[in-house]
Amino acid sequence: MTLRGFRFALRKNVLVEPGFVHVSSRYPAITVMPVLRTVTHKPVGIARIVVMCVPLLHVHGQALGAGTCPRDVVLAAGYYIMFHRPPGYELVTLGQRVRMLMASCATADLLSRASALEAVQLIVRPGLTPYHPGVKGASPSRNCRCSIVDEVFMNCLRCCSRSVAPEGNNVTNGVDALTIVRQQLRTVRSGEDMNFEGKVPHVVGVMGASGDLAKKKIYPTLWWLFRDGLLPEDTAFIGYARSKLTVAELRAKCDQYMKVAPGEEAKYEAFWKYNRYVAGSYDTRRDFELLDKAFAEFHKGSSEVGNRVFYLALPPSVFETVTAHIKETCMAPKGWTRIIVEKPFGKDTASSAKLSSHLSSLFREDQLYRIDHYLGKEMVQNLMILRFGNSIFNPLWNHHNIASVLISFKEPFGTEGRGGYFDEFGIVRDVMQNHLLQILCLVAMQKPCSTRADDIRDEKVKVLKSIEPPTLNDVVLGQYVGDPSGSGEAKLGYLDDPTVPAGSSTPTFASAVVHIRNEKWEGVPFILRCGKALNERKAEVRIQFKDVPGDIFGGMAKRNELVVRVQPNEAVYVKMMTKTPGMSFEMEETELDLTYRARYKGVKLPDAYERLIVDVFCGTQMHFVRTDELAEAWRIFTPLLHEIEGKKPTPIPYKFGSRGPTEADDLLAKNNFKYYGTYKWTDPGK
Ligand SMILES: NC(=O)C1=CN([C@@H]2O[C@H](COP(=O)(O)OP(=O)(O)OC[C@H]3O[C@@H](n4cnc5c(N)ncnc54)[C@H](OP(=O)(O)O)[C@@H]3O)[C@@H](O)[C@H]2O)C=CC1
Ligand SMILES: O=C1O[C@H](COP(=O)(O)O)[C@@H](O)[C@H](O)[C@H]1O
């Protein structure tokens, strides 16, 4: 159960008392079924708690982790503890210690093996008997010893440790684990803001199916979710676009991006069997009626009950007309309809407000899922856990201790033929106003009162409202030029891209300083920096702490830095000073290092889109952008964007493959970010 669920449950007048235990012989799992009673001891149902030894690797664990899992799940380090309950009932405490365990791990959703075992021992109190439903003569009874459960659980742990080989490719166990997870996905409803209707037919409409985004991102993601059984049982897909394509032609466009592994061919065939394609224009009602018919075909035989997801992978020019037609002709008659909207969500305050008011005239907020795919990234989601699931950071997280915050996005390639789109938007709209600002919100917001989507988004909005719009004086803008000594694409500058208008002054690099005018952050510069055609691919957050006050080391101590590397090679590390080992009393820089590939060997982290699409099916909006959030984001950047467009400042040229304009380093230095250039990292894995 997640912390949010647990806290919620504690407020309800329902008690839990030990029930019966089922030790699965087939899977490494223990099921405990405590009886739920009201405070007057009237039984109200039976909860089900499953402790499964599931190697994360095999279940693509993160896709099912907190926030995205449609059930009450505490994700242990390699184990799931699942709390099931009858619809409408809340599960309450299983004892103070279990509650503490849950609370300590809840937002992090990480339990150590020891604490998973402890939780089980506490849940399965002495006096319970293992119970095998379906076995003749077996019945719930209260007279047995807990040690049997301990023993089985220990065996599960052993079995699990064996199955998580360093490379983690034990397929047999993985398949079993996935089977379990799939079964759970299809049967459980959660009373909070998640709800996975595993048995109801669902149809995903990919609007703009012939396009680039569809073939590179949407169809591959749908296939991976289908392959792993993470979609409702009866899910079909309809592509819609103007081009007259057959499903076979659509498939041919997507094939190279689908990453079909050997052995998955039959499943891949099956995936395409669930696909249809409807060609139609974006502004003709009749075509949308035909699309609606295609949807209805999939709902036949289920009393026409069926849910619909529309993924709008479309150019902004047709957005309004398509959504209006969806609303008029294609809404699910019995079931929900959800609309996934891809950026750009407008170009400035006015255009975004127009789009938002158009959308909200058609759909409720809970039907709208605005994707910012950075919110689906592992380390971006981890920001909440790092901050609020640890007591060490929170007291330091303010202007008393933090000198500056640097949030960076770097890409080692240029516009690659997307110059037409890019030139209209520029790097500020493409990356800074959305991805970097979303990260900033998660770094700077106050603790939300729960992990419910709207509690989090309320806090994000508060941060945004406290940000003063930057002006040109707070910004360094750059544009890449070819590097004559580089090779291939690196020889070419932005203006050499044939899709870019001649003489364009659109920035491909921007560094901007923003200030959050609230009590927590007064005086702390937040520097947002992003660029294309740079020296590396990297997205990271760098929290730089202030110099040690009352220095006794003659200025030798360098500032501490907490670095959260979003990509590549996810890591969290704290740069700190230590005594140089040996006789001397010198000091040197070192780090506390959590490198994911070392700590979570072989764990496959799901793609951001996978997580987010599962979220849409579950109806959780935690990782999606709310209308007011978007309006605030535009309020912050619109004045700057208009100033750039009005004054057309010449961007500073920087070489393809460089770190960007050196003026950006000067901006950092001016804003209380110290770079020493002395830190040396030794990769322990090498
Ligand atoms: N767990 C792990 O995998 C760990 C890896 N490391 C690695 O060690 C290396 C060094 O760590 P890091 O924390 O980056 O150490 P540093 O503090 O030395 O920072 C190095 C980075 O500073 C930036 N920089 C260079 N010149 C300037 C300047 N004049 N002003 C401001 N910034 C400048 C560059 O990044 P930019 O171009 O972005 O500005 C450079 O990559 C990195 O490659 C890091 O990934 C370190 C610890 C743990
Ligand atoms: O939204 C965008 O993001 C990508 C970078 O995404 P990543 O997941 O590969 O980091 C960027 O290339 C693109 O320009 C931008 O529109």
mmCIF file of N, CA and C in Angstrom, residues 216-304:
data_model
loop_
_atom_site.group_PDB
_atom_site.id
_atom_site.type_symbol
_atom_site.label_atom_id
_atom_site.label_comp_id
_atom_site.label_asym_id
_atom_site.label_seq_id
_atom_site.Cartn_x
_atom_site.Cartn_y
_atom_site.Cartn_z
ATOM 1 N N LYS A 216 7.959 6.431 -34.073
ATOM 2 C CA LYS A 216 9.182 6.328 -33.254
ATOM 3 C C LYS A 216 8.876 6.093 -31.785
ATOM 4 N N LYS A 217 7.750 6.589 -31.309
ATOM 5 C CA LYS A 217 7.501 6.521 -29.863
ATOM 6 C C LYS A 217 6.219 5.798 -29.482
ATOM 7 N N ILE A 218 5.118 6.186 -30.148
ATOM 8 C CA ILE A 218 3.821 5.715 -29.646
ATOM 9 C C ILE A 218 3.622 4.227 -29.931
ATOM 10 N N TYR A 219 3.798 3.832 -31.204
ATOM 11 C CA TYR A 219 3.597 2.412 -31.499
ATOM 12 C C TYR A 219 4.608 1.521 -30.774
ATOM 13 N N PRO A 220 5.907 1.901 -30.743
ATOM 14 C CA PRO A 220 6.825 1.052 -29.975
ATOM 15 C C PRO A 220 6.388 0.906 -28.525
ATOM 16 N N THR A 221 5.950 2.003 -27.900
ATOM 17 C CA THR A 221 5.551 1.920 -26.488
ATOM 18 C C THR A 221 4.341 1.016 -26.326
ATOM 19 N N LEU A 222 3.377 1.168 -27.241
ATOM 20 C CA LEU A 222 2.174 0.326 -27.137
ATOM 21 C C LEU A 222 2.554 -1.148 -27.289
ATOM 22 N N TRP A 223 3.470 -1.399 -28.197
ATOM 23 C CA TRP A 223 3.905 -2.795 -28.392
ATOM 24 C C TRP A 223 4.588 -3.336 -27.141
ATOM 25 N N TRP A 224 5.472 -2.558 -26.528
ATOM 26 C CA TRP A 224 6.176 -3.062 -25.334
ATOM 27 C C TRP A 224 5.196 -3.333 -24.203
ATOM 28 N N LEU A 225 4.225 -2.459 -24.067
ATOM 29 C CA LEU A 225 3.226 -2.666 -22.998
ATOM 30 C C LEU A 225 2.371 -3.899 -23.302
ATOM 31 N N PHE A 226 2.041 -4.068 -24.581
ATOM 32 C CA PHE A 226 1.256 -5.232 -25.001
ATOM 33 C C PHE A 226 2.076 -6.508 -24.738
ATOM 34 N N ARG A 227 3.339 -6.488 -25.161
ATOM 35 C CA ARG A 227 4.225 -7.645 -25.002
ATOM 36 C C ARG A 227 4.314 -8.061 -23.533
ATOM 37 N N ASP A 228 4.421 -7.078 -22.665
ATOM 38 C CA ASP A 228 4.603 -7.387 -21.251
ATOM 39 C C ASP A 228 3.286 -7.570 -20.516
ATOM 40 N N GLY A 229 2.199 -7.536 -21.251
ATOM 41 C CA GLY A 229 0.896 -7.766 -20.618
ATOM 42 C C GLY A 229 0.514 -6.682 -19.640
ATOM 43 N N LEU A 230 0.964 -5.483 -19.890
ATOM 44 C CA LEU A 230 0.684 -4.404 -18.953
ATOM 45 C C LEU A 230 -0.486 -3.531 -19.391
ATOM 46 N N LEU A 231 -1.162 -3.974 -20.429
ATOM 47 C CA LEU A 231 -2.381 -3.277 -20.835
ATOM 48 C C LEU A 231 -3.571 -4.155 -20.461
ATOM 49 N N PRO A 232 -4.751 -3.587 -20.343
ATOM 50 C CA PRO A 232 -5.914 -4.434 -20.091
ATOM 51 C C PRO A 232 -6.002 -5.541 -21.142
ATOM 52 N N GLU A 233 -6.548 -6.658 -20.721
ATOM 53 C CA GLU A 233 -6.589 -7.866 -21.562
ATOM 54 C C GLU A 233 -7.050 -7.603 -22.986
ATOM 55 N N ASP A 234 -8.107 -6.822 -23.092
ATOM 56 C CA ASP A 234 -8.751 -6.646 -24.376
ATOM 57 C C ASP A 234 -8.482 -5.227 -24.874
ATOM 58 N N THR A 235 -7.257 -4.994 -25.294
ATOM 59 C CA THR A 235 -6.914 -3.648 -25.771
ATOM 60 C C THR A 235 -6.596 -3.700 -27.259
ATOM 61 N N ALA A 236 -7.221 -2.822 -28.005
ATOM 62 C CA ALA A 236 -6.948 -2.764 -29.446
ATOM 63 C C ALA A 236 -6.466 -1.357 -29.801
ATOM 64 N N PHE A 237 -5.974 -1.229 -31.016
ATOM 65 C CA PHE A 237 -5.339 0.030 -31.406
ATOM 66 C C PHE A 237 -5.861 0.451 -32.781
ATOM 67 N N ILE A 238 -6.221 1.699 -32.889
ATOM 68 C CA ILE A 238 -6.658 2.203 -34.194
ATOM 69 C C ILE A 238 -5.807 3.413 -34.559
ATOM 70 N N GLY A 239 -5.149 3.311 -35.691
ATOM 71 C CA GLY A 239 -4.379 4.456 -36.180
ATOM 72 C C GLY A 239 -5.292 5.303 -37.059
ATOM 73 N N TYR A 240 -5.133 6.614 -36.958
ATOM 74 C CA TYR A 240 -5.953 7.506 -37.791
ATOM 75 C C TYR A 240 -5.053 8.603 -38.344
ATOM 76 N N ALA A 241 -5.105 8.798 -39.629
ATOM 77 C CA ALA A 241 -4.357 9.901 -40.257
ATOM 78 C C ALA A 241 -4.883 10.096 -41.672
ATOM 79 N N ARG A 242 -4.392 11.131 -42.319
ATOM 80 C CA ARG A 242 -4.897 11.409 -43.670
ATOM 81 C C ARG A 242 -4.361 10.422 -44.707
ATOM 82 N N SER A 243 -3.080 10.014 -44.541
ATOM 83 C CA SER A 243 -2.470 9.119 -45.543
ATOM 84 C C SER A 243 -3.261 7.827 -45.644
ATOM 85 N N LYS A 244 -3.416 7.378 -46.861
ATOM 86 C CA LYS A 244 -4.142 6.117 -47.054
ATOM 87 C C LYS A 244 -3.153 4.968 -46.856
ATOM 88 N N LEU A 245 -3.219 4.361 -45.716
ATOM 89 C CA LEU A 245 -2.275 3.285 -45.396
ATOM 90 C C LEU A 245 -3.050 2.027 -45.035
ATOM 91 N N THR A 246 -2.419 0.887 -45.251
ATOM 92 C CA THR A 246 -2.962 -0.352 -44.693
ATOM 93 C C THR A 246 -2.231 -0.582 -43.368
ATOM 94 N N VAL A 247 -2.746 -1.519 -42.581
ATOM 95 C CA VAL A 247 -2.039 -1.823 -41.327
ATOM 96 C C VAL A 247 -0.632 -2.333 -41.654
ATOM 97 N N ALA A 248 -0.531 -3.100 -42.754
ATOM 98 C CA ALA A 248 0.784 -3.637 -43.127
ATOM 99 C C ALA A 248 1.757 -2.499 -43.439
ATOM 100 N N GLU A 249 1.255 -1.473 -44.104
ATOM 101 C CA GLU A 249 2.137 -0.337 -44.432
ATOM 102 C C GLU A 249 2.522 0.443 -43.170
ATOM 103 N N LEU A 250 1.549 0.570 -42.281
ATOM 104 C CA LEU A 250 1.842 1.251 -41.015
ATOM 105 C C LEU A 250 2.911 0.462 -40.256
ATOM 106 N N ARG A 251 2.711 -0.833 -40.225
ATOM 107 C CA ARG A 251 3.660 -1.706 -39.539
ATOM 108 C C ARG A 251 5.066 -1.566 -40.130
ATOM 109 N N ALA A 252 5.126 -1.506 -41.463
ATOM 110 C CA ALA A 252 6.437 -1.387 -42.109
ATOM 111 C C ALA A 252 7.136 -0.092 -41.679
ATOM 112 N N LYS A 253 6.367 0.968 -41.484
ATOM 113 C CA LYS A 253 6.960 2.245 -41.045
ATOM 114 C C LYS A 253 7.512 2.117 -39.623
ATOM 115 N N CYS A 254 6.803 1.336 -38.801
ATOM 116 C CA CYS A 254 7.171 1.263 -37.379
ATOM 117 C C CYS A 254 8.259 0.236 -37.091
ATOM 118 N N ASP A 255 8.306 -0.825 -37.935
ATOM 119 C CA ASP A 255 9.138 -1.998 -37.632
ATOM 120 C C ASP A 255 10.512 -1.683 -37.037
ATOM 121 N N GLN A 256 11.222 -0.764 -37.669
ATOM 122 C CA GLN A 256 12.615 -0.542 -37.237
ATOM 123 C C GLN A 256 12.727 0.056 -35.831
ATOM 124 N N TYR A 257 11.618 0.565 -35.305
ATOM 125 C CA TYR A 257 11.689 1.177 -33.968
ATOM 126 C C TYR A 257 11.131 0.269 -32.867
ATOM 127 N N MET A 258 10.626 -0.907 -33.245
ATOM 128 C CA MET A 258 9.864 -1.714 -32.292
ATOM 129 C C MET A 258 10.735 -2.610 -31.401
ATOM 130 N N LYS A 259 11.972 -2.811 -31.765
ATOM 131 C CA LYS A 259 12.912 -3.621 -30.977
ATOM 132 C C LYS A 259 12.308 -4.977 -30.591
ATOM 133 N N VAL A 260 11.980 -5.747 -31.604
ATOM 134 C CA VAL A 260 11.410 -7.073 -31.340
ATOM 135 C C VAL A 260 12.567 -8.044 -31.105
ATOM 136 N N ALA A 261 12.603 -8.656 -29.950
ATOM 137 C CA ALA A 261 13.708 -9.558 -29.612
ATOM 138 C C ALA A 261 13.428 -10.953 -30.168
ATOM 139 N N PRO A 262 14.474 -11.735 -30.399
ATOM 140 C CA PRO A 262 14.241 -13.109 -30.861
ATOM 141 C C PRO A 262 13.323 -13.826 -29.877
ATOM 142 N N GLY A 263 12.375 -14.555 -30.414
ATOM 143 C CA GLY A 263 11.416 -15.262 -29.550
ATOM 144 C C GLY A 263 10.121 -14.482 -29.355
ATOM 145 N N GLU A 264 10.145 -13.210 -29.754
ATOM 146 C CA GLU A 264 8.929 -12.406 -29.535
ATOM 147 C C GLU A 264 8.091 -12.269 -30.812
ATOM 148 N N GLU A 265 8.501 -12.989 -31.867
ATOM 149 C CA GLU A 265 7.869 -12.769 -33.172
ATOM 150 C C GLU A 265 6.371 -13.063 -33.153
ATOM 151 N N ALA A 266 5.986 -14.172 -32.480
ATOM 152 C CA ALA A 266 4.567 -14.556 -32.487
ATOM 153 C C ALA A 266 3.735 -13.489 -31.772
ATOM 154 N N LYS A 267 4.279 -13.018 -30.675
ATOM 155 C CA LYS A 267 3.576 -11.984 -29.908
ATOM 156 C C LYS A 267 3.448 -10.705 -30.748
ATOM 157 N N TYR A 268 4.520 -10.451 -31.486
ATOM 158 C CA TYR A 268 4.526 -9.252 -32.335
ATOM 159 C C TYR A 268 3.435 -9.353 -33.402
ATOM 160 N N GLU A 269 3.305 -10.546 -33.978
ATOM 161 C CA GLU A 269 2.221 -10.768 -34.947
ATOM 162 C C GLU A 269 0.882 -10.498 -34.273
ATOM 163 N N ALA A 270 0.753 -11.034 -33.061
ATOM 164 C CA ALA A 270 -0.520 -10.884 -32.332
ATOM 165 C C ALA A 270 -0.820 -9.408 -32.103
ATOM 166 N N PHE A 271 0.232 -8.653 -31.771
ATOM 167 C CA PHE A 271 0.034 -7.217 -31.539
ATOM 168 C C PHE A 271 -0.593 -6.563 -32.766
ATOM 169 N N TRP A 272 -0.047 -6.872 -33.926
ATOM 170 C CA TRP A 272 -0.567 -6.209 -35.125
ATOM 171 C C TRP A 272 -1.970 -6.672 -35.479
ATOM 172 N N LYS A 273 -2.319 -7.883 -35.017
ATOM 173 C CA LYS A 273 -3.699 -8.352 -35.263
ATOM 174 C C LYS A 273 -4.710 -7.486 -34.512
ATOM 175 N N TYR A 274 -4.262 -6.850 -33.442
ATOM 176 C CA TYR A 274 -5.159 -5.980 -32.686
ATOM 177 C C TYR A 274 -5.187 -4.560 -33.248
ATOM 178 N N ASN A 275 -4.544 -4.379 -34.385
ATOM 179 C CA ASN A 275 -4.455 -3.041 -34.960
ATOM 180 C C ASN A 275 -5.392 -2.845 -36.144
ATOM 181 N N ARG A 276 -5.933 -1.647 -36.231
ATOM 182 C CA ARG A 276 -6.703 -1.237 -37.405
ATOM 183 C C ARG A 276 -6.158 0.118 -37.823
ATOM 184 N N TYR A 277 -6.441 0.478 -39.055
ATOM 185 C CA TYR A 277 -6.039 1.814 -39.504
ATOM 186 C C TYR A 277 -7.214 2.434 -40.253
ATOM 187 N N VAL A 278 -7.542 3.646 -39.927
ATOM 188 C CA VAL A 278 -8.621 4.347 -40.617
ATOM 189 C C VAL A 278 -8.017 5.620 -41.215
ATOM 190 N N ALA A 279 -8.186 5.766 -42.535
ATOM 191 C CA ALA A 279 -7.697 7.005 -43.162
ATOM 192 C C ALA A 279 -8.831 8.013 -43.196
ATOM 193 N N GLY A 280 -8.529 9.229 -42.830
ATOM 194 C CA GLY A 280 -9.576 10.241 -42.869
ATOM 195 C C GLY A 280 -8.973 11.614 -42.678
ATOM 196 N N SER A 281 -9.762 12.603 -43.045
ATOM 197 C CA SER A 281 -9.228 13.957 -42.898
ATOM 198 C C SER A 281 -9.469 14.407 -41.463
ATOM 199 N N TYR A 282 -8.844 15.528 -41.101
ATOM 200 C CA TYR A 282 -8.962 15.990 -39.724
ATOM 201 C C TYR A 282 -10.132 16.945 -39.529
ATOM 202 N N ASP A 283 -10.799 17.277 -40.649
ATOM 203 C CA ASP A 283 -11.858 18.271 -40.479
ATOM 204 C C ASP A 283 -13.196 17.845 -41.057
ATOM 205 N N THR A 284 -13.369 16.546 -41.266
ATOM 206 C CA THR A 284 -14.642 16.102 -41.833
ATOM 207 C C THR A 284 -15.366 15.210 -40.837
ATOM 208 N N ARG A 285 -16.545 15.638 -40.470
ATOM 209 C CA ARG A 285 -17.301 14.894 -39.467
ATOM 210 C C ARG A 285 -17.524 13.448 -39.895
ATOM 211 N N ARG A 286 -17.824 13.258 -41.167
ATOM 212 C CA ARG A 286 -18.125 11.916 -41.686
ATOM 213 C C ARG A 286 -16.955 10.951 -41.404
ATOM 214 N N ASP A 287 -15.729 11.441 -41.571
ATOM 215 C CA ASP A 287 -14.565 10.570 -41.354
ATOM 216 C C ASP A 287 -14.465 10.158 -39.885
ATOM 217 N N PHE A 288 -14.818 11.091 -39.015
ATOM 218 C CA PHE A 288 -14.769 10.756 -37.586
ATOM 219 C C PHE A 288 -15.895 9.792 -37.212
ATOM 220 N N GLU A 289 -16.996 9.883 -37.941
ATOM 221 C CA GLU A 289 -18.070 8.910 -37.682
ATOM 222 C C GLU A 289 -17.596 7.505 -38.052
ATOM 223 N N LEU A 290 -16.832 7.444 -39.136
ATOM 224 C CA LEU A 290 -16.292 6.132 -39.528
ATOM 225 C C LEU A 290 -15.292 5.641 -38.484
ATOM 226 N N LEU A 291 -14.538 6.589 -37.961
ATOM 227 C CA LEU A 291 -13.578 6.213 -36.908
ATOM 228 C C LEU A 291 -14.341 5.692 -35.684
ATOM 229 N N ASP A 292 -15.420 6.371 -35.352
ATOM 230 C CA ASP A 292 -16.226 5.936 -34.208
ATOM 231 C C ASP A 292 -16.746 4.514 -34.433
ATOM 232 N N LYS A 293 -17.146 4.231 -35.667
ATOM 233 C CA LYS A 293 -17.628 2.876 -35.993
ATOM 234 C C LYS A 293 -16.526 1.855 -35.732
ATOM 235 N N ALA A 294 -15.309 2.216 -36.145
ATOM 236 C CA ALA A 294 -14.189 1.293 -35.943
ATOM 237 C C ALA A 294 -13.978 1.043 -34.444
ATOM 238 N N PHE A 295 -14.120 2.080 -33.646
ATOM 239 C CA PHE A 295 -14.010 1.909 -32.188
ATOM 240 C C PHE A 295 -15.109 0.970 -31.691
ATOM 241 N N ALA A 296 -16.328 1.245 -32.178
ATOM 242 C CA ALA A 296 -17.480 0.484 -31.682
ATOM 243 C C ALA A 296 -17.333 -1.002 -31.990
ATOM 244 N N GLU A 297 -16.713 -1.318 -33.133
ATOM 245 C CA GLU A 297 -16.480 -2.718 -33.499
ATOM 246 C C GLU A 297 -15.804 -3.479 -32.356
ATOM 247 N N PHE A 298 -14.868 -2.789 -31.713
ATOM 248 C CA PHE A 298 -14.103 -3.449 -30.648
ATOM 249 C C PHE A 298 -14.909 -3.583 -29.362
ATOM 250 N N HIS A 299 -15.965 -2.816 -29.244
ATOM 251 C CA HIS A 299 -16.749 -2.911 -28.006
ATOM 252 C C HIS A 299 -17.906 -3.894 -28.132
ATOM 253 N N LYS A 300 -18.086 -4.445 -29.340
ATOM 254 C CA LYS A 300 -19.197 -5.381 -29.537
ATOM 255 C C LYS A 300 -19.024 -6.582 -28.623
ATOM 256 N N GLY A 301 -20.150 -7.130 -28.197
ATOM 257 C CA GLY A 301 -20.075 -8.336 -27.364
ATOM 258 C C GLY A 301 -19.784 -8.021 -25.925
ATOM 259 N N SER A 302 -19.616 -6.768 -25.602
ATOM 260 C CA SER A 302 -19.358 -6.423 -24.198
ATOM 261 C C SER A 302 -20.380 -5.371 -23.775
ATOM 262 N N SER A 303 -21.572 -5.535 -24.239
ATOM 263 C CA SER A 303 -22.670 -4.587 -24.022
ATOM 264 C C SER A 303 -22.225 -3.174 -24.352
ATOM 265 N N GLU A 304 -21.351 -3.097 -25.324
ATOM 266 C CA GLU A 304 -20.826 -1.811 -25.793
ATOM 267 C C GLU A 304 -20.083 -1.022 -24.730
#
